Amino acid sequence: MEKLVIAGREFRSRLFLGTGKFSSNDLMKRAINASGTEMVTLAMKRIELDDKDDDMLQHIINPNIQLLPNTSGVRNAEEAIFAAQLSREAFGTNWLKLEIHPDPRYLLPDSTETLKATEQLVKMGFVVLPYCQADPTLCKRLEEAGAATVMPLGAPIGTNKGLQTREFLRIIIEQSGVPVVVDAGIGAPSHAAEAMEMGAAACLVNTAIAVAGNPERMAIAFKQAVEAGRMAYESGLGLQADSLVAEASSPLTSFLND
Amino acid sequence: MKVWLNNKEVETDSITVSQFLEELLLPRYGIAVALDNKLLPQGQWSETLLYEGMRLVVIKAACGG
């Protein structure tokens, strides 16, 4: 498989993992290891003095893993920039999953604020991976603003509904000069394989692995699906026929009768 | 002296932000501090004096996608 390069860093794995919704940090760590991922997202929260929670950070720190802090919880570009500065200070990385979704019902990203924040954060030296609508025009604008990737959604966060935006994802992939990471909505390994067969550079998966009956084995299933999909893409898929009229793949000449 | 940490009032004898964070047994890595909605870089923690009613925000990592 071709290596994925984002902002000069090479990734052998094209599966990125989110760390939300796991029933324990130990299970999260085992799923991360099983997936082979080299990019893991995390969020931020305020410290509570009486909170004796196990620190999740120690479970994901690994020299082979790029931390990708997100800006979840912000409502506009200004708040996103503040959150980005805090994350750079706390985690020592300028990589950032920019997500601005002020609407709590559908968690759909605000395109105007996302573009505005991307423009400013790039100027401030951040490596910006924006979670965005599957809007080809927006994705080109984000690329022009200096985004390191674009991360259009397949379906709303946590829905497991797969690639509801597939035709727009095709256009985005065809036009993009930066890696296209399909983020949100991927609910089954087949969805991830489909995205990779279309030419997506990577998939970001969280809920589908975290809430699986066996997250560790599901992480392996996603790893294999992403690899299979990518290999299929690089190998060149056969064209799909326009009609259901069969085209024989075996000789039709009769050989049992004269 | 009383200061506000993440919207909770805390009594402290510390003089600086750095001492205050040590008093709370917070690690130096994995947290960030904001003062008046602006980042307070780690390099300034030891020279920033606490004052009565000071409002600090301290964040750390959380699980998220």
PDB file of C-alpha atoms in Angstrom:
ATOM      1  CA  MET A   1       0.000   0.000   0.000  1.00  0.00           C
ATOM      2  CA  GLU A   2       1.113   3.507  -0.708  1.00  0.00           C
ATOM      3  CA  LYS A   3       2.007   5.431   2.407  1.00  0.00           C
ATOM      4  CA  LEU A   4      -0.184   8.293   3.425  1.00  0.00           C
ATOM      5  CA  VAL A   5       1.590  11.606   3.945  1.00  0.00           C
ATOM      6  CA  ILE A   6      -0.020  14.453   5.864  1.00  0.00           C
ATOM      7  CA  ALA A   7       1.948  17.636   6.513  1.00  0.00           C
ATOM      8  CA  GLY A   8       5.181  15.758   5.851  1.00  0.00           C
ATOM      9  CA  ARG A   9       4.452  12.914   8.291  1.00  0.00           C
ATOM     10  CA  GLU A  10       4.136   9.390   6.870  1.00  0.00           C
ATOM     11  CA  PHE A  11       1.398   7.051   8.018  1.00  0.00           C
ATOM     12  CA  ARG A  12       1.387   3.346   7.264  1.00  0.00           C
ATOM     13  CA  SER A  13      -2.112   2.963   8.670  1.00  0.00           C
ATOM     14  CA  ARG A  14      -5.008   4.687   6.961  1.00  0.00           C
ATOM     15  CA  LEU A  15      -7.334   4.109   9.877  1.00  0.00           C
ATOM     16  CA  PHE A  16      -7.633   6.943  12.406  1.00  0.00           C
ATOM     17  CA  LEU A  17      -9.337   6.281  15.716  1.00  0.00           C
ATOM     18  CA  GLY A  18     -11.451   8.359  18.024  1.00  0.00           C
ATOM     19  CA  THR A  19     -11.264   7.693  21.755  1.00  0.00           C
ATOM     20  CA  GLY A  20     -14.838   8.487  22.824  1.00  0.00           C
ATOM     21  CA  LYS A  21     -17.452   6.105  24.181  1.00  0.00           C
ATOM     22  CA  PHE A  22     -15.192   3.196  25.197  1.00  0.00           C
ATOM     23  CA  SER A  23     -16.361   1.540  28.405  1.00  0.00           C
ATOM     24  CA  SER A  24     -12.860   1.800  29.893  1.00  0.00           C
ATOM     25  CA  ASN A  25      -9.479   3.310  29.113  1.00  0.00           C
ATOM     26  CA  ASP A  26      -7.969  -0.152  29.113  1.00  0.00           C
ATOM     27  CA  LEU A  27     -10.385  -1.332  26.431  1.00  0.00           C
ATOM     28  CA  MET A  28      -9.692   1.836  24.448  1.00  0.00           C
ATOM     29  CA  LYS A  29      -5.959   1.151  24.575  1.00  0.00           C
ATOM     30  CA  ARG A  30      -6.411  -2.446  23.445  1.00  0.00           C
ATOM     31  CA  ALA A  31      -8.600  -1.355  20.532  1.00  0.00           C
ATOM     32  CA  ILE A  32      -6.043   1.281  19.517  1.00  0.00           C
ATOM     33  CA  ASN A  33      -3.266  -1.296  19.551  1.00  0.00           C
ATOM     34  CA  ALA A  34      -5.337  -3.862  17.652  1.00  0.00           C
ATOM     35  CA  SER A  35      -6.279  -1.337  14.966  1.00  0.00           C
ATOM     36  CA  GLY A  36      -2.679  -0.496  14.116  1.00  0.00           C
ATOM     37  CA  THR A  37      -3.654   3.158  13.962  1.00  0.00           C
ATOM     38  CA  GLU A  38      -1.047   5.901  14.013  1.00  0.00           C
ATOM     39  CA  MET A  39      -3.467   8.805  14.573  1.00  0.00           C
ATOM     40  CA  VAL A  40      -5.755   9.106  17.570  1.00  0.00           C
ATOM     41  CA  THR A  41      -8.129  11.910  18.461  1.00  0.00           C
ATOM     42  CA  LEU A  42      -8.802  13.283  21.911  1.00  0.00           C
ATOM     43  CA  ALA A  43     -10.916  16.040  23.385  1.00  0.00           C
ATOM     44  CA  MET A  44     -10.426  18.487  26.238  1.00  0.00           C
ATOM     45  CA  LYS A  45     -12.316  19.084  29.455  1.00  0.00           C
ATOM     46  CA  ARG A  46     -11.988  21.222  32.553  1.00  0.00           C
ATOM     47  CA  ILE A  47     -10.211  19.642  35.485  1.00  0.00           C
ATOM     48  CA  GLU A  48     -12.399  18.904  38.479  1.00  0.00           C
ATOM     49  CA  LEU A  49     -10.549  18.814  41.762  1.00  0.00           C
ATOM     50  CA  ASP A  50     -12.575  15.939  43.180  1.00  0.00           C
ATOM     51  CA  ASP A  51     -12.333  13.992  39.910  1.00  0.00           C
ATOM     52  CA  LYS A  52     -10.040  11.011  40.445  1.00  0.00           C
ATOM     53  CA  ASP A  53     -10.599   9.679  36.927  1.00  0.00           C
ATOM     54  CA  ASP A  54      -7.913   7.606  35.324  1.00  0.00           C
ATOM     55  CA  ASP A  55      -6.001   9.989  33.027  1.00  0.00           C
ATOM     56  CA  MET A  56      -6.816   8.886  29.466  1.00  0.00           C
ATOM     57  CA  LEU A  57      -3.705  10.555  28.069  1.00  0.00           C
ATOM     58  CA  GLN A  58      -1.313   8.002  29.518  1.00  0.00           C
ATOM     59  CA  HIS A  59      -3.168   5.274  27.593  1.00  0.00           C
ATOM     60  CA  ILE A  60      -2.617   6.843  24.190  1.00  0.00           C
ATOM     61  CA  ILE A  61       0.864   8.324  24.465  1.00  0.00           C
ATOM     62  CA  ASN A  62       3.017   6.341  22.065  1.00  0.00           C
ATOM     63  CA  PRO A  63       5.835   7.545  19.793  1.00  0.00           C
ATOM     64  CA  ASN A  64       4.155   5.837  16.824  1.00  0.00           C
ATOM     65  CA  ILE A  65       0.884   7.642  17.365  1.00  0.00           C
ATOM     66  CA  GLN A  66       0.154  11.190  16.290  1.00  0.00           C
ATOM     67  CA  LEU A  67      -2.176  12.846  18.777  1.00  0.00           C
ATOM     68  CA  LEU A  68      -4.982  14.751  17.129  1.00  0.00           C
ATOM     69  CA  PRO A  69      -6.691  16.975  19.706  1.00  0.00           C
ATOM     70  CA  ASN A  70     -10.134  18.149  18.672  1.00  0.00           C
ATOM     71  CA  THR A  71     -12.018  21.342  19.367  1.00  0.00           C
ATOM     72  CA  SER A  72     -15.296  19.693  20.279  1.00  0.00           C
ATOM     73  CA  GLY A  73     -17.460  21.978  22.386  1.00  0.00           C
ATOM     74  CA  VAL A  74     -16.615  25.220  20.625  1.00  0.00           C
ATOM     75  CA  ARG A  75     -19.362  27.175  18.872  1.00  0.00           C
ATOM     76  CA  ASN A  76     -17.448  29.489  16.555  1.00  0.00           C
ATOM     77  CA  ALA A  77     -14.046  30.311  15.061  1.00  0.00           C
ATOM     78  CA  GLU A  78     -12.994  32.507  17.960  1.00  0.00           C
ATOM     79  CA  GLU A  79     -13.585  29.750  20.508  1.00  0.00           C
ATOM     80  CA  ALA A  80     -11.902  27.224  18.223  1.00  0.00           C
ATOM     81  CA  ILE A  81      -8.747  29.329  18.103  1.00  0.00           C
ATOM     82  CA  PHE A  82      -8.695  29.606  21.890  1.00  0.00           C
ATOM     83  CA  ALA A  83      -9.199  25.833  22.203  1.00  0.00           C
ATOM     84  CA  ALA A  84      -6.422  25.224  19.669  1.00  0.00           C
ATOM     85  CA  GLN A  85      -3.991  27.293  21.713  1.00  0.00           C
ATOM     86  CA  LEU A  86      -4.895  25.371  24.866  1.00  0.00           C
ATOM     87  CA  SER A  87      -4.459  22.021  23.123  1.00  0.00           C
ATOM     88  CA  ARG A  88      -1.074  22.982  21.674  1.00  0.00           C
ATOM     89  CA  GLU A  89       0.086  23.980  25.130  1.00  0.00           C
ATOM     90  CA  ALA A  90      -1.336  20.910  26.888  1.00  0.00           C
ATOM     91  CA  PHE A  91      -0.356  18.202  24.427  1.00  0.00           C
ATOM     92  CA  GLY A  92       2.695  19.666  22.730  1.00  0.00           C
ATOM     93  CA  THR A  93       1.375  19.243  19.211  1.00  0.00           C
ATOM     94  CA  ASN A  94       0.257  21.752  16.608  1.00  0.00           C
ATOM     95  CA  TRP A  95      -1.944  19.126  14.914  1.00  0.00           C
ATOM     96  CA  LEU A  96      -5.625  19.855  15.317  1.00  0.00           C
ATOM     97  CA  LYS A  97      -8.927  18.301  14.387  1.00  0.00           C
ATOM     98  CA  LEU A  98     -10.977  21.426  13.885  1.00  0.00           C
ATOM     99  CA  GLU A  99     -14.616  20.786  14.622  1.00  0.00           C
ATOM    100  CA  ILE A 100     -17.185  23.497  15.065  1.00  0.00           C
ATOM    101  CA  HIS A 101     -20.706  22.163  15.433  1.00  0.00           C
ATOM    102  CA  PRO A 102     -22.905  24.515  17.411  1.00  0.00           C
ATOM    103  CA  ASP A 103     -26.095  22.530  16.775  1.00  0.00           C
ATOM    104  CA  PRO A 104     -26.299  19.815  19.455  1.00  0.00           C
ATOM    105  CA  ARG A 105     -29.025  17.812  17.691  1.00  0.00           C
ATOM    106  CA  TYR A 106     -27.267  16.860  14.461  1.00  0.00           C
ATOM    107  CA  LEU A 107     -23.718  18.000  15.322  1.00  0.00           C
ATOM    108  CA  LEU A 108     -23.301  19.216  11.777  1.00  0.00           C
ATOM    109  CA  PRO A 109     -20.264  21.419  11.216  1.00  0.00           C
ATOM    110  CA  ASP A 110     -20.675  25.154  10.675  1.00  0.00           C
ATOM    111  CA  SER A 111     -19.008  25.739   7.316  1.00  0.00           C
ATOM    112  CA  THR A 112     -18.565  29.497   7.623  1.00  0.00           C
ATOM    113  CA  GLU A 113     -16.895  29.325  11.023  1.00  0.00           C
ATOM    114  CA  THR A 114     -14.826  26.270  10.025  1.00  0.00           C
ATOM    115  CA  LEU A 115     -13.387  28.077   7.009  1.00  0.00           C
ATOM    116  CA  LYS A 116     -12.719  31.243   8.999  1.00  0.00           C
ATOM    117  CA  ALA A 117     -10.961  29.276  11.762  1.00  0.00           C
ATOM    118  CA  THR A 118      -8.919  27.253   9.272  1.00  0.00           C
ATOM    119  CA  GLU A 119      -7.606  30.413   7.620  1.00  0.00           C
ATOM    120  CA  GLN A 120      -6.467  31.838  10.933  1.00  0.00           C
ATOM    121  CA  LEU A 121      -5.122  28.643  12.489  1.00  0.00           C
ATOM    122  CA  VAL A 122      -2.987  27.863   9.451  1.00  0.00           C
ATOM    123  CA  LYS A 123      -1.440  31.325   9.741  1.00  0.00           C
ATOM    124  CA  MET A 124      -0.748  30.558  13.414  1.00  0.00           C
ATOM    125  CA  GLY A 125       1.233  27.457  12.445  1.00  0.00           C
ATOM    126  CA  PHE A 126      -1.330  24.751  13.157  1.00  0.00           C
ATOM    127  CA  VAL A 127      -1.682  21.601  11.075  1.00  0.00           C
ATOM    128  CA  VAL A 128      -5.419  21.792  10.564  1.00  0.00           C
ATOM    129  CA  LEU A 129      -7.594  18.796   9.771  1.00  0.00           C
ATOM    130  CA  PRO A 130     -11.102  20.227   9.546  1.00  0.00           C
ATOM    131  CA  TYR A 131     -14.218  18.127  10.084  1.00  0.00           C
ATOM    132  CA  CYS A 132     -16.569  19.492   7.461  1.00  0.00           C
ATOM    133  CA  GLN A 133     -19.684  19.075   5.396  1.00  0.00           C
ATOM    134  CA  ALA A 134     -19.393  16.872   2.323  1.00  0.00           C
ATOM    135  CA  ASP A 135     -19.447  20.004   0.198  1.00  0.00           C
ATOM    136  CA  PRO A 136     -16.990  19.945  -2.718  1.00  0.00           C
ATOM    137  CA  THR A 137     -16.809  23.734  -2.965  1.00  0.00           C
ATOM    138  CA  LEU A 138     -16.141  24.126   0.749  1.00  0.00           C
ATOM    139  CA  CYS A 139     -13.469  21.428   0.623  1.00  0.00           C
ATOM    140  CA  LYS A 140     -11.640  23.313  -2.130  1.00  0.00           C
ATOM    141  CA  ARG A 141     -11.854  26.496  -0.084  1.00  0.00           C
ATOM    142  CA  LEU A 142     -10.451  24.713   2.971  1.00  0.00           C
ATOM    143  CA  GLU A 143      -7.626  23.337   0.846  1.00  0.00           C
ATOM    144  CA  GLU A 144      -6.860  26.819  -0.496  1.00  0.00           C
ATOM    145  CA  ALA A 145      -6.833  28.095   3.084  1.00  0.00           C
ATOM    146  CA  GLY A 146      -4.069  25.630   3.880  1.00  0.00           C
ATOM    147  CA  ALA A 147      -5.895  22.721   5.517  1.00  0.00           C
ATOM    148  CA  ALA A 148      -3.661  19.643   5.714  1.00  0.00           C
ATOM    149  CA  THR A 149      -6.597  17.383   4.875  1.00  0.00           C
ATOM    150  CA  VAL A 150     -10.309  17.711   4.507  1.00  0.00           C
ATOM    151  CA  MET A 151     -12.516  15.475   6.633  1.00  0.00           C
ATOM    152  CA  PRO A 152     -16.010  15.414   5.174  1.00  0.00           C
ATOM    153  CA  LEU A 153     -18.734  13.502   6.964  1.00  0.00           C
ATOM    154  CA  GLY A 154     -20.354  10.326   5.698  1.00  0.00           C
ATOM    155  CA  ALA A 155     -23.345  10.848   7.990  1.00  0.00           C
ATOM    156  CA  PRO A 156     -23.968  12.671  11.284  1.00  0.00           C
ATOM    157  CA  ILE A 157     -21.596  11.798  14.138  1.00  0.00           C
ATOM    158  CA  GLY A 158     -22.354   8.559  15.936  1.00  0.00           C
ATOM    159  CA  THR A 159     -25.187   7.447  13.659  1.00  0.00           C
ATOM    160  CA  ASN A 160     -23.390   4.478  12.051  1.00  0.00           C
ATOM    161  CA  LYS A 161     -25.373   5.216   8.888  1.00  0.00           C
ATOM    162  CA  GLY A 162     -22.484   4.874   6.472  1.00  0.00           C
ATOM    163  CA  LEU A 163     -21.769   6.986   3.415  1.00  0.00           C
ATOM    164  CA  GLN A 164     -25.019   8.921   3.035  1.00  0.00           C
ATOM    165  CA  THR A 165     -22.997  11.577   1.222  1.00  0.00           C
ATOM    166  CA  ARG A 166     -21.282   9.155  -1.153  1.00  0.00           C
ATOM    167  CA  GLU A 167     -21.848  11.024  -4.454  1.00  0.00           C
ATOM    168  CA  PHE A 168     -20.477  14.245  -2.967  1.00  0.00           C
ATOM    169  CA  LEU A 169     -17.562  12.361  -1.442  1.00  0.00           C
ATOM    170  CA  ARG A 170     -16.731  11.116  -4.956  1.00  0.00           C
ATOM    171  CA  ILE A 171     -16.567  14.692  -6.255  1.00  0.00           C
ATOM    172  CA  ILE A 172     -14.491  15.815  -3.262  1.00  0.00           C
ATOM    173  CA  ILE A 173     -12.018  12.953  -3.757  1.00  0.00           C
ATOM    174  CA  GLU A 174     -11.789  13.636  -7.501  1.00  0.00           C
ATOM    175  CA  GLN A 175     -11.059  17.325  -6.974  1.00  0.00           C
ATOM    176  CA  SER A 176      -8.963  17.341  -3.831  1.00  0.00           C
ATOM    177  CA  GLY A 177      -5.289  18.188  -3.770  1.00  0.00           C
ATOM    178  CA  VAL A 178      -5.030  17.174  -0.089  1.00  0.00           C
ATOM    179  CA  PRO A 179      -5.861  13.826   1.522  1.00  0.00           C
ATOM    180  CA  VAL A 180      -9.587  13.233   2.008  1.00  0.00           C
ATOM    181  CA  VAL A 181     -10.377  11.577   5.328  1.00  0.00           C
ATOM    182  CA  VAL A 182     -13.945  10.358   5.667  1.00  0.00           C
ATOM    183  CA  ASP A 183     -15.045  11.190   9.179  1.00  0.00           C
ATOM    184  CA  ALA A 184     -18.308  10.510  11.002  1.00  0.00           C
ATOM    185  CA  GLY A 185     -21.064   8.077  10.233  1.00  0.00           C
ATOM    186  CA  ILE A 186     -18.880   5.106   9.344  1.00  0.00           C
ATOM    187  CA  GLY A 187     -20.688   2.334  11.171  1.00  0.00           C
ATOM    188  CA  ALA A 188     -19.374  -0.903   9.711  1.00  0.00           C
ATOM    189  CA  PRO A 189     -16.172  -2.177   8.127  1.00  0.00           C
ATOM    190  CA  SER A 190     -18.008  -2.339   4.780  1.00  0.00           C
ATOM    191  CA  HIS A 191     -18.622   1.435   4.960  1.00  0.00           C
ATOM    192  CA  ALA A 192     -14.916   2.038   5.530  1.00  0.00           C
ATOM    193  CA  ALA A 193     -13.999  -0.301   2.683  1.00  0.00           C
ATOM    194  CA  GLU A 194     -16.408   1.547   0.392  1.00  0.00           C
ATOM    195  CA  ALA A 195     -14.838   4.904   1.252  1.00  0.00           C
ATOM    196  CA  MET A 196     -11.362   3.535   0.624  1.00  0.00           C
ATOM    197  CA  GLU A 197     -12.391   1.906  -2.686  1.00  0.00           C
ATOM    198  CA  MET A 198     -13.637   5.343  -3.779  1.00  0.00           C
ATOM    199  CA  GLY A 199     -10.171   6.731  -3.180  1.00  0.00           C
ATOM    200  CA  ALA A 200     -10.458   8.246   0.279  1.00  0.00           C
ATOM    201  CA  ALA A 201      -7.024   8.647   1.825  1.00  0.00           C
ATOM    202  CA  ALA A 202      -8.154   7.433   5.253  1.00  0.00           C
ATOM    203  CA  CYS A 203     -11.145   6.874   7.512  1.00  0.00           C
ATOM    204  CA  LEU A 204     -11.705   8.182  11.014  1.00  0.00           C
ATOM    205  CA  VAL A 205     -13.754   5.755  13.098  1.00  0.00           C
ATOM    206  CA  ASN A 206     -14.909   5.998  16.698  1.00  0.00           C
ATOM    207  CA  THR A 207     -18.428   4.948  17.664  1.00  0.00           C
ATOM    208  CA  ALA A 208     -18.559   1.819  15.517  1.00  0.00           C
ATOM    209  CA  ILE A 209     -15.509   0.398  17.285  1.00  0.00           C
ATOM    210  CA  ALA A 210     -16.114   1.795  20.766  1.00  0.00           C
ATOM    211  CA  VAL A 211     -19.665   0.491  21.141  1.00  0.00           C
ATOM    212  CA  ALA A 212     -19.104  -2.852  19.419  1.00  0.00           C
ATOM    213  CA  GLY A 213     -19.705  -6.027  21.404  1.00  0.00           C
ATOM    214  CA  ASN A 214     -15.980  -6.661  21.163  1.00  0.00           C
ATOM    215  CA  PRO A 215     -14.174  -3.398  20.364  1.00  0.00           C
ATOM    216  CA  GLU A 216     -10.764  -5.025  20.068  1.00  0.00           C
ATOM    217  CA  ARG A 217     -11.907  -7.472  17.373  1.00  0.00           C
ATOM    218  CA  MET A 218     -13.956  -4.775  15.660  1.00  0.00           C
ATOM    219  CA  ALA A 219     -10.824  -2.640  15.474  1.00  0.00           C
ATOM    220  CA  ILE A 220      -9.121  -5.486  13.628  1.00  0.00           C
ATOM    221  CA  ALA A 221     -12.114  -5.806  11.296  1.00  0.00           C
ATOM    222  CA  PHE A 222     -11.853  -2.088  10.450  1.00  0.00           C
ATOM    223  CA  LYS A 223      -8.100  -2.373   9.951  1.00  0.00           C
ATOM    224  CA  GLN A 224      -8.615  -5.156   7.439  1.00  0.00           C
ATOM    225  CA  ALA A 225     -11.483  -3.339   5.707  1.00  0.00           C
ATOM    226  CA  VAL A 226      -9.458  -0.153   5.289  1.00  0.00           C
ATOM    227  CA  GLU A 227      -6.499  -2.104   3.934  1.00  0.00           C
ATOM    228  CA  ALA A 228      -8.698  -4.131   1.568  1.00  0.00           C
ATOM    229  CA  GLY A 229     -10.488  -1.042   0.310  1.00  0.00           C
ATOM    230  CA  ARG A 230      -7.251   0.816  -0.281  1.00  0.00           C
ATOM    231  CA  MET A 231      -5.658  -2.128  -2.038  1.00  0.00           C
ATOM    232  CA  ALA A 232      -8.706  -2.423  -4.283  1.00  0.00           C
ATOM    233  CA  TYR A 233      -8.487   1.266  -5.131  1.00  0.00           C
ATOM    234  CA  GLU A 234      -4.799   1.073  -5.938  1.00  0.00           C
ATOM    235  CA  SER A 235      -5.401  -2.078  -8.025  1.00  0.00           C
ATOM    236  CA  GLY A 236      -8.070  -0.431 -10.171  1.00  0.00           C
ATOM    237  CA  LEU A 237     -11.645  -1.610  -9.789  1.00  0.00           C
ATOM    238  CA  GLY A 238     -13.497  -2.985 -12.826  1.00  0.00           C
ATOM    239  CA  LEU A 239     -16.174  -0.802 -14.341  1.00  0.00           C
ATOM    240  CA  GLN A 240     -19.754  -1.353 -13.272  1.00  0.00           C
ATOM    241  CA  ALA A 241     -22.125  -2.245 -16.123  1.00  0.00           C
ATOM    242  CA  ASP A 242     -25.032   0.088 -16.905  1.00  0.00           C
ATOM    243  CA  SER A 243     -27.533  -2.766 -17.194  1.00  0.00           C
ATOM    244  CA  LEU A 244     -28.147  -6.160 -15.624  1.00  0.00           C
ATOM    245  CA  VAL A 245     -27.423  -8.000 -18.890  1.00  0.00           C
ATOM    246  CA  ALA A 246     -24.768 -10.556 -18.036  1.00  0.00           C
ATOM    247  CA  GLU A 247     -21.295 -10.632 -19.513  1.00  0.00           C
ATOM    248  CA  ALA A 248     -19.898 -14.149 -19.395  1.00  0.00           C
ATOM    249  CA  SER A 249     -16.696 -14.791 -17.551  1.00  0.00           C
ATOM    250  CA  SER A 250     -16.507 -18.404 -18.758  1.00  0.00           C
ATOM    251  CA  PRO A 251     -16.535 -19.687 -22.353  1.00  0.00           C
ATOM    252  CA  LEU A 252     -20.108 -20.308 -23.495  1.00  0.00           C
ATOM    253  CA  THR A 253     -19.200 -22.835 -26.139  1.00  0.00           C
ATOM    254  CA  SER A 254     -20.829 -26.197 -25.487  1.00  0.00           C
ATOM    255  CA  PHE A 255     -18.332 -28.930 -24.714  1.00  0.00           C
ATOM    256  CA  LEU A 256     -20.562 -31.761 -23.413  1.00  0.00           C
ATOM    257  CA  ASN A 257     -22.559 -32.168 -26.620  1.00  0.00           C
ATOM    258  CA  ASP A 258     -21.418 -32.391 -30.198  1.00  0.00           C
TER     259      ASP A 258
ATOM    260  CA  MET B   1      -6.498  33.949  49.575  1.00  0.00           C
ATOM    261  CA  LYS B   2      -9.387  32.725  47.475  1.00  0.00           C
ATOM    262  CA  VAL B   3      -9.148  32.194  43.726  1.00  0.00           C
ATOM    263  CA  TRP B   4     -11.555  30.708  41.222  1.00  0.00           C
ATOM    264  CA  LEU B   5     -10.545  27.497  39.461  1.00  0.00           C
ATOM    265  CA  ASN B   6     -12.931  26.319  36.755  1.00  0.00           C
ATOM    266  CA  ASN B   7     -15.730  28.313  38.378  1.00  0.00           C
ATOM    267  CA  LYS B   8     -15.111  26.880  41.846  1.00  0.00           C
ATOM    268  CA  GLU B   9     -13.717  28.940  44.702  1.00  0.00           C
ATOM    269  CA  VAL B  10     -10.497  27.522  46.142  1.00  0.00           C
ATOM    270  CA  GLU B  11      -8.596  28.643  49.255  1.00  0.00           C
ATOM    271  CA  THR B  12      -4.821  28.690  48.754  1.00  0.00           C
ATOM    272  CA  ASP B  13      -1.591  29.851  50.378  1.00  0.00           C
ATOM    273  CA  SER B  14       0.328  29.690  47.095  1.00  0.00           C
ATOM    274  CA  ILE B  15       1.959  32.814  45.731  1.00  0.00           C
ATOM    275  CA  THR B  16       2.264  31.906  42.048  1.00  0.00           C
ATOM    276  CA  VAL B  17       0.248  29.935  39.505  1.00  0.00           C
ATOM    277  CA  SER B  18       3.038  27.387  39.376  1.00  0.00           C
ATOM    278  CA  GLN B  19       2.892  26.809  43.149  1.00  0.00           C
ATOM    279  CA  PHE B  20      -0.903  26.639  43.025  1.00  0.00           C
ATOM    280  CA  LEU B  21      -0.829  23.887  40.393  1.00  0.00           C
ATOM    281  CA  GLU B  22       1.732  21.977  42.456  1.00  0.00           C
ATOM    282  CA  GLU B  23      -0.446  22.386  45.552  1.00  0.00           C
ATOM    283  CA  LEU B  24      -3.293  20.774  43.589  1.00  0.00           C
ATOM    284  CA  LEU B  25      -0.943  17.920  42.552  1.00  0.00           C
ATOM    285  CA  LEU B  26      -1.526  18.626  38.866  1.00  0.00           C
ATOM    286  CA  PRO B  27       0.999  17.304  36.346  1.00  0.00           C
ATOM    287  CA  ARG B  28       2.964  19.743  34.195  1.00  0.00           C
ATOM    288  CA  TYR B  29       2.270  17.788  31.007  1.00  0.00           C
ATOM    289  CA  GLY B  30      -1.222  17.337  29.639  1.00  0.00           C
ATOM    290  CA  ILE B  31      -2.790  20.460  31.074  1.00  0.00           C
ATOM    291  CA  ALA B  32      -3.192  24.030  29.920  1.00  0.00           C
ATOM    292  CA  VAL B  33      -4.072  27.123  31.907  1.00  0.00           C
ATOM    293  CA  ALA B  34      -6.093  30.125  30.854  1.00  0.00           C
ATOM    294  CA  LEU B  35      -6.430  33.436  32.651  1.00  0.00           C
ATOM    295  CA  ASP B  36      -9.221  35.816  31.652  1.00  0.00           C
ATOM    296  CA  ASN B  37      -9.978  33.673  28.594  1.00  0.00           C
ATOM    297  CA  LYS B  38      -6.412  33.871  27.336  1.00  0.00           C
ATOM    298  CA  LEU B  39      -3.814  31.135  27.311  1.00  0.00           C
ATOM    299  CA  LEU B  40      -1.265  31.445  30.116  1.00  0.00           C
ATOM    300  CA  PRO B  41       1.812  29.715  28.669  1.00  0.00           C
ATOM    301  CA  GLN B  42       3.667  27.297  30.924  1.00  0.00           C
ATOM    302  CA  GLY B  43       6.751  29.526  30.780  1.00  0.00           C
ATOM    303  CA  GLN B  44       4.814  32.216  32.640  1.00  0.00           C
ATOM    304  CA  TRP B  45       3.344  30.050  35.417  1.00  0.00           C
ATOM    305  CA  SER B  46       6.161  30.657  37.896  1.00  0.00           C
ATOM    306  CA  GLU B  47       6.191  34.426  37.407  1.00  0.00           C
ATOM    307  CA  THR B  48       2.422  34.944  37.446  1.00  0.00           C
ATOM    308  CA  LEU B  49       1.250  35.967  40.914  1.00  0.00           C
ATOM    309  CA  LEU B  50      -2.091  34.878  42.285  1.00  0.00           C
ATOM    310  CA  TYR B  51      -4.480  37.556  43.454  1.00  0.00           C
ATOM    311  CA  GLU B  52      -7.756  37.531  45.364  1.00  0.00           C
ATOM    312  CA  GLY B  53     -10.634  36.535  43.064  1.00  0.00           C
ATOM    313  CA  MET B  54      -8.347  35.533  40.189  1.00  0.00           C
ATOM    314  CA  ARG B  55     -10.194  33.362  37.668  1.00  0.00           C
ATOM    315  CA  LEU B  56      -8.233  30.459  36.235  1.00  0.00           C
ATOM    316  CA  VAL B  57      -9.328  27.743  33.840  1.00  0.00           C
ATOM    317  CA  VAL B  58      -7.337  24.508  33.712  1.00  0.00           C
ATOM    318  CA  ILE B  59      -8.060  21.874  31.078  1.00  0.00           C
ATOM    319  CA  LYS B  60      -6.840  18.338  30.502  1.00  0.00           C
ATOM    320  CA  ALA B  61      -7.349  15.529  28.013  1.00  0.00           C
ATOM    321  CA  ALA B  62     -10.676  13.776  27.669  1.00  0.00           C
ATOM    322  CA  CYS B  63     -11.872  10.924  25.511  1.00  0.00           C
ATOM    323  CA  GLY B  64     -13.411  12.098  22.253  1.00  0.00           C
ATOM    324  CA  GLY B  65     -13.725  11.399  18.556  1.00  0.00           C
TER     325      GLY B  65
END
